[in-house]
Amino acid sequence: MTTATPRLQIALDTFTLDDAYRALQPAAASVDIIEVGTILCLSEGMRAVREIHALFPEKDLLADVRIAEAGSIISRLAFDSGANLVSVVAGASLTTVGQVCKVAEEYGAEVQIELDEANRTDAAVHWRAAGVKHVIVHRSRDAEAAGSLRWKRSDIDSIRLLDQLGFTVTITGGITASELPQLSTEPVGIVIAGRSIVQAADPAKAAADFRTALGAVWP
Ligand code: 5RP
Ligand code: MG
């Protein structure tokens, strides 16, 4: 089990690049990975990836394009725009996953698969064989909407299983710094924080506090 300090990924799910920059510029120093969120990718297109890469060339950059089909074309589009990570939906066929991994290898890039709401991991061993490096476990929106900050037993089981299979495990879903201690014994590799940084009154402080919390929980 890897229990090193997880890396911090900021998710930019704004409609405009300007709104994304309002959070990203002050928060960037505290984050390891910048995610151009699905909403921003759809709203501003690959221009968002190109511009953010140009401004922060030293940062890892995920285009959360949620590939379900046309794996080679979409992944190439994202990598040509400056991303070095792309996301694929868990329901994509193994053929699509394989195509994305092949293109990723060509670019020296990596692939993240986001589990579905039920956190089904049945295909995980095949994803690993195809070359996928990251899997995202997300807290269900229902739990979040119900105001529950608890992670379910099944989420924890998925995190452990995926780690054992050799993935870097990423967690997401309305995460706040204050809830991290409940996962302190879990092998989390990356924590994605979107709204808790982007919508904070002071994104620089929110990101710095998040980073401090990661170091305290996984020293
Ligand atoms: C949802 C996403 C979001 O980018 C991710 O959940 C991070 O945002 P937040 O912390 O606001 O939930 O891809 O599927
Ligand atoms: Mg996202």
Short mmCIF file of C-alpha atoms and ligand atoms in Angstrom, two decimals:
data_model
loop_
_atom_site.label_atom_id
_atom_site.label_comp_id
_atom_site.label_asym_id
_atom_site.label_seq_id
_atom_site.Cartn_x
_atom_site.Cartn_y
_atom_site.Cartn_z
CA MET A 1 0.00 0.00 0.00
CA THR A 2 1.25 3.47 -0.88
CA THR A 3 0.48 5.99 1.82
CA ALA A 4 2.77 8.83 0.73
CA THR A 5 1.29 12.34 0.72
CA PRO A 6 -1.29 12.47 -2.09
CA ARG A 7 -0.90 15.00 -4.89
CA LEU A 8 -3.44 17.80 -5.15
CA GLN A 9 -5.46 18.25 -8.35
CA ILE A 10 -7.59 21.35 -8.80
CA ALA A 11 -10.69 20.80 -10.97
CA LEU A 12 -11.76 23.83 -12.99
CA ASP A 13 -15.42 23.29 -13.83
CA THR A 14 -16.28 26.87 -14.67
CA PHE A 15 -18.05 28.03 -17.84
CA THR A 16 -15.37 30.54 -18.78
CA LEU A 17 -11.60 30.67 -18.75
CA ASP A 18 -11.78 34.03 -16.97
CA ASP A 19 -13.64 32.45 -14.06
CA ALA A 20 -11.17 29.57 -14.03
CA TYR A 21 -8.22 31.98 -13.85
CA ARG A 22 -9.76 33.82 -10.90
CA ALA A 23 -9.21 30.67 -8.86
CA LEU A 24 -6.25 29.13 -10.68
CA GLN A 25 -3.87 32.08 -10.70
CA PRO A 26 -3.82 32.45 -6.90
CA ALA A 27 -4.12 28.71 -6.16
CA ALA A 28 -1.63 27.34 -8.70
CA ALA A 29 1.41 27.40 -6.41
CA SER A 30 -0.28 24.90 -4.08
CA VAL A 31 -1.50 22.38 -6.67
CA ASP A 32 0.34 19.61 -8.50
CA ILE A 33 -2.14 18.86 -11.27
CA ILE A 34 -4.50 21.23 -13.08
CA GLU A 35 -7.72 19.72 -14.36
CA VAL A 36 -9.54 21.45 -17.17
CA GLY A 37 -12.93 20.16 -16.06
CA THR A 38 -15.56 18.65 -18.32
CA ILE A 39 -17.68 21.77 -18.11
CA LEU A 40 -14.80 24.06 -19.08
CA CYS A 41 -13.74 21.71 -21.91
CA LEU A 42 -17.29 21.80 -23.29
CA SER A 43 -17.75 25.50 -22.80
CA GLU A 44 -14.40 26.84 -24.00
CA GLY A 45 -13.14 23.84 -25.99
CA MET A 46 -9.48 22.83 -26.27
CA ARG A 47 -8.56 26.54 -26.21
CA ALA A 48 -8.82 26.19 -22.42
CA VAL A 49 -6.27 23.37 -22.42
CA ARG A 50 -3.93 25.23 -24.79
CA GLU A 51 -4.00 28.47 -22.83
CA ILE A 52 -3.62 26.90 -19.39
CA HIS A 53 -0.74 24.76 -20.64
CA ALA A 54 0.93 27.87 -22.06
CA LEU A 55 0.57 29.67 -18.73
CA PHE A 56 1.57 26.74 -16.52
CA PRO A 57 3.83 24.55 -18.69
CA GLU A 58 5.48 22.97 -15.64
CA LYS A 59 2.21 21.57 -14.23
CA ASP A 60 0.62 18.24 -15.05
CA LEU A 61 -2.57 18.98 -16.97
CA LEU A 62 -5.64 16.77 -17.18
CA ALA A 63 -8.29 17.32 -19.83
CA ASP A 64 -11.42 15.82 -18.25
CA VAL A 65 -12.90 14.97 -21.63
CA ARG A 66 -14.54 11.72 -20.41
CA ILE A 67 -13.82 9.69 -23.51
CA ALA A 68 -16.52 7.12 -24.30
CA GLU A 69 -15.79 6.56 -28.01
CA ALA A 70 -13.39 7.82 -30.69
CA GLY A 71 -10.56 7.27 -28.22
CA SER A 72 -7.63 7.93 -30.56
CA ILE A 73 -9.07 11.13 -32.01
CA ILE A 74 -10.19 12.74 -28.76
CA SER A 75 -7.09 11.81 -26.80
CA ARG A 76 -4.83 13.09 -29.58
CA LEU A 77 -6.78 16.34 -29.63
CA ALA A 78 -6.26 16.77 -25.88
CA PHE A 79 -2.56 15.82 -25.96
CA ASP A 80 -1.88 18.06 -28.96
CA SER A 81 -3.45 20.88 -26.94
CA GLY A 82 -0.99 20.38 -24.09
CA ALA A 83 -2.69 17.91 -21.74
CA ASN A 84 -0.58 15.06 -20.39
CA LEU A 85 -3.52 13.25 -18.82
CA VAL A 86 -6.96 12.44 -20.22
CA SER A 87 -10.03 10.88 -18.65
CA VAL A 88 -12.02 7.95 -19.95
CA VAL A 89 -15.42 6.87 -18.65
CA ALA A 90 -15.63 3.51 -16.92
CA GLY A 91 -18.23 2.34 -19.44
CA ALA A 92 -15.94 2.79 -22.45
CA SER A 93 -15.17 -0.43 -24.30
CA LEU A 94 -11.81 -2.06 -23.77
CA THR A 95 -11.08 -1.28 -27.42
CA THR A 96 -11.52 2.42 -26.72
CA VAL A 97 -9.48 2.21 -23.53
CA GLY A 98 -6.74 0.44 -25.47
CA GLN A 99 -6.74 3.10 -28.21
CA VAL A 100 -6.43 5.91 -25.69
CA CYS A 101 -3.58 4.14 -23.87
CA LYS A 102 -1.75 3.59 -27.16
CA VAL A 103 -1.95 7.28 -28.06
CA ALA A 104 -1.02 8.25 -24.48
CA GLU A 105 2.11 6.12 -24.70
CA GLU A 106 3.08 7.86 -27.92
CA TYR A 107 2.89 11.24 -26.14
CA GLY A 108 4.40 10.06 -22.82
CA ALA A 109 1.01 10.86 -21.28
CA GLU A 110 -1.28 9.02 -18.84
CA VAL A 111 -4.88 7.86 -18.66
CA GLN A 112 -7.39 8.29 -15.83
CA ILE A 113 -10.59 6.23 -15.69
CA GLU A 114 -13.43 7.49 -13.52
CA LEU A 115 -15.55 4.77 -11.94
CA ASP A 116 -19.31 4.95 -12.35
CA GLU A 117 -21.66 5.87 -9.49
CA ALA A 118 -21.70 2.26 -8.29
CA ASN A 119 -17.88 2.17 -8.23
CA ARG A 120 -17.83 -0.99 -10.35
CA THR A 121 -14.30 -2.32 -10.61
CA ASP A 122 -14.99 -5.50 -12.62
CA ALA A 123 -12.99 -4.32 -15.64
CA ALA A 124 -10.10 -2.87 -13.61
CA VAL A 125 -7.70 -5.72 -14.25
CA HIS A 126 -8.20 -5.24 -18.01
CA TRP A 127 -7.68 -1.47 -17.71
CA ARG A 128 -4.39 -2.14 -15.96
CA ALA A 129 -3.32 -4.57 -18.66
CA ALA A 130 -4.16 -1.94 -21.30
CA GLY A 131 -1.87 0.58 -19.59
CA VAL A 132 -4.25 2.74 -17.56
CA LYS A 133 -2.35 4.29 -14.62
CA HIS A 134 -5.07 6.12 -12.67
CA VAL A 135 -8.56 5.29 -11.46
CA ILE A 136 -10.91 7.77 -9.82
CA VAL A 137 -13.20 6.73 -7.00
CA HIS A 138 -15.87 9.33 -6.48
CA ARG A 139 -18.26 9.84 -3.63
CA SER A 140 -21.77 9.59 -4.93
CA ARG A 141 -23.60 12.82 -5.66
CA ASP A 142 -26.56 11.38 -3.73
CA ALA A 143 -24.47 11.07 -0.58
CA GLU A 144 -23.13 14.57 -1.12
CA ALA A 145 -26.60 15.99 -1.76
CA ALA A 146 -27.79 14.33 1.43
CA GLY A 147 -25.08 16.23 3.27
CA SER A 148 -23.10 13.10 4.12
CA LEU A 149 -19.35 13.58 4.31
CA ARG A 150 -18.81 9.92 5.13
CA TRP A 151 -17.11 7.67 2.64
CA LYS A 152 -18.92 4.35 2.26
CA ARG A 153 -17.35 0.99 3.05
CA SER A 154 -17.63 0.12 -0.66
CA ASP A 155 -15.64 3.27 -1.60
CA ILE A 156 -12.87 2.27 0.81
CA ASP A 157 -12.88 -1.30 -0.54
CA SER A 158 -12.53 0.06 -4.10
CA ILE A 159 -9.62 2.31 -3.09
CA ARG A 160 -7.77 -0.65 -1.55
CA LEU A 161 -8.47 -3.02 -4.42
CA LEU A 162 -7.37 -0.53 -7.07
CA ASP A 163 -4.17 0.20 -5.15
CA GLN A 164 -3.44 -3.51 -4.96
CA LEU A 165 -3.94 -3.76 -8.72
CA GLY A 166 -1.22 -1.15 -9.15
CA PHE A 167 -3.25 1.97 -9.97
CA THR A 168 -2.70 5.42 -8.57
CA VAL A 169 -6.03 5.95 -6.83
CA THR A 170 -7.65 9.36 -7.15
CA ILE A 171 -10.60 10.45 -5.03
CA THR A 172 -13.16 13.09 -5.84
CA GLY A 173 -16.67 14.32 -5.18
CA GLY A 174 -17.12 17.59 -3.34
CA ILE A 175 -14.10 16.90 -1.13
CA THR A 176 -13.16 19.37 1.59
CA ALA A 177 -9.92 19.47 3.56
CA SER A 178 -11.70 18.88 6.86
CA GLU A 179 -13.00 15.46 5.86
CA LEU A 180 -9.62 13.99 4.84
CA PRO A 181 -8.73 12.43 8.23
CA GLN A 182 -11.34 9.69 7.78
CA LEU A 183 -9.24 8.37 4.85
CA SER A 184 -5.88 8.65 6.60
CA THR A 185 -5.12 4.93 6.45
CA GLU A 186 -6.10 4.59 2.81
CA PRO A 187 -3.68 4.48 -0.15
CA VAL A 188 -4.86 7.63 -1.90
CA GLY A 189 -2.51 8.95 -4.58
CA ILE A 190 -4.33 12.06 -5.81
CA VAL A 191 -7.11 14.17 -4.27
CA ILE A 192 -9.23 16.27 -6.61
CA ALA A 193 -10.66 19.47 -5.19
CA GLY A 194 -12.97 21.52 -7.36
CA ARG A 195 -15.63 23.65 -5.71
CA SER A 196 -13.89 23.73 -2.34
CA ILE A 197 -11.06 25.74 -3.93
CA VAL A 198 -12.68 27.37 -6.97
CA GLN A 199 -15.69 28.71 -5.08
CA ALA A 200 -13.76 29.71 -1.96
CA ALA A 201 -13.66 33.39 -1.07
CA ASP A 202 -9.87 33.08 -1.01
CA PRO A 203 -8.76 30.32 -3.44
CA ALA A 204 -5.06 30.81 -2.58
CA LYS A 205 -5.75 30.11 1.10
CA ALA A 206 -8.17 27.27 0.33
CA ALA A 207 -5.55 25.54 -1.83
CA ALA A 208 -2.74 26.13 0.66
CA ASP A 209 -4.92 24.83 3.51
CA PHE A 210 -5.78 21.77 1.42
CA ARG A 211 -2.12 21.08 0.83
CA THR A 212 -1.32 21.47 4.51
CA ALA A 213 -4.16 19.09 5.38
CA LEU A 214 -2.84 16.49 2.91
CA GLY A 215 0.60 16.66 4.51
CA ALA A 216 -0.88 16.38 8.01
CA VAL A 217 -3.16 13.43 7.19
CA TRP A 218 -0.64 11.52 5.06
CA PRO A 219 2.72 12.75 6.49
C1 5RP B 1 -17.20 15.39 -11.34
C2 5RP B 1 -15.91 15.98 -11.72
C3 5RP B 1 -15.37 17.14 -10.96
O1 5RP B 1 -14.39 17.78 -11.69
C4 5RP B 1 -14.77 16.63 -9.65
O2 5RP B 1 -15.79 16.00 -8.88
C5 5RP B 1 -14.15 17.73 -8.81
O3 5RP B 1 -15.05 18.72 -8.47
P1 5RP B 1 -15.73 18.90 -7.03
O4 5RP B 1 -14.64 18.86 -5.98
O5 5RP B 1 -16.40 20.23 -7.13
O6 5RP B 1 -16.69 17.73 -6.85
O7 5RP B 1 -15.28 15.55 -12.67
O8 5RP B 1 -17.39 14.12 -11.93
MG MG B 2 -13.71 16.62 -13.40
#
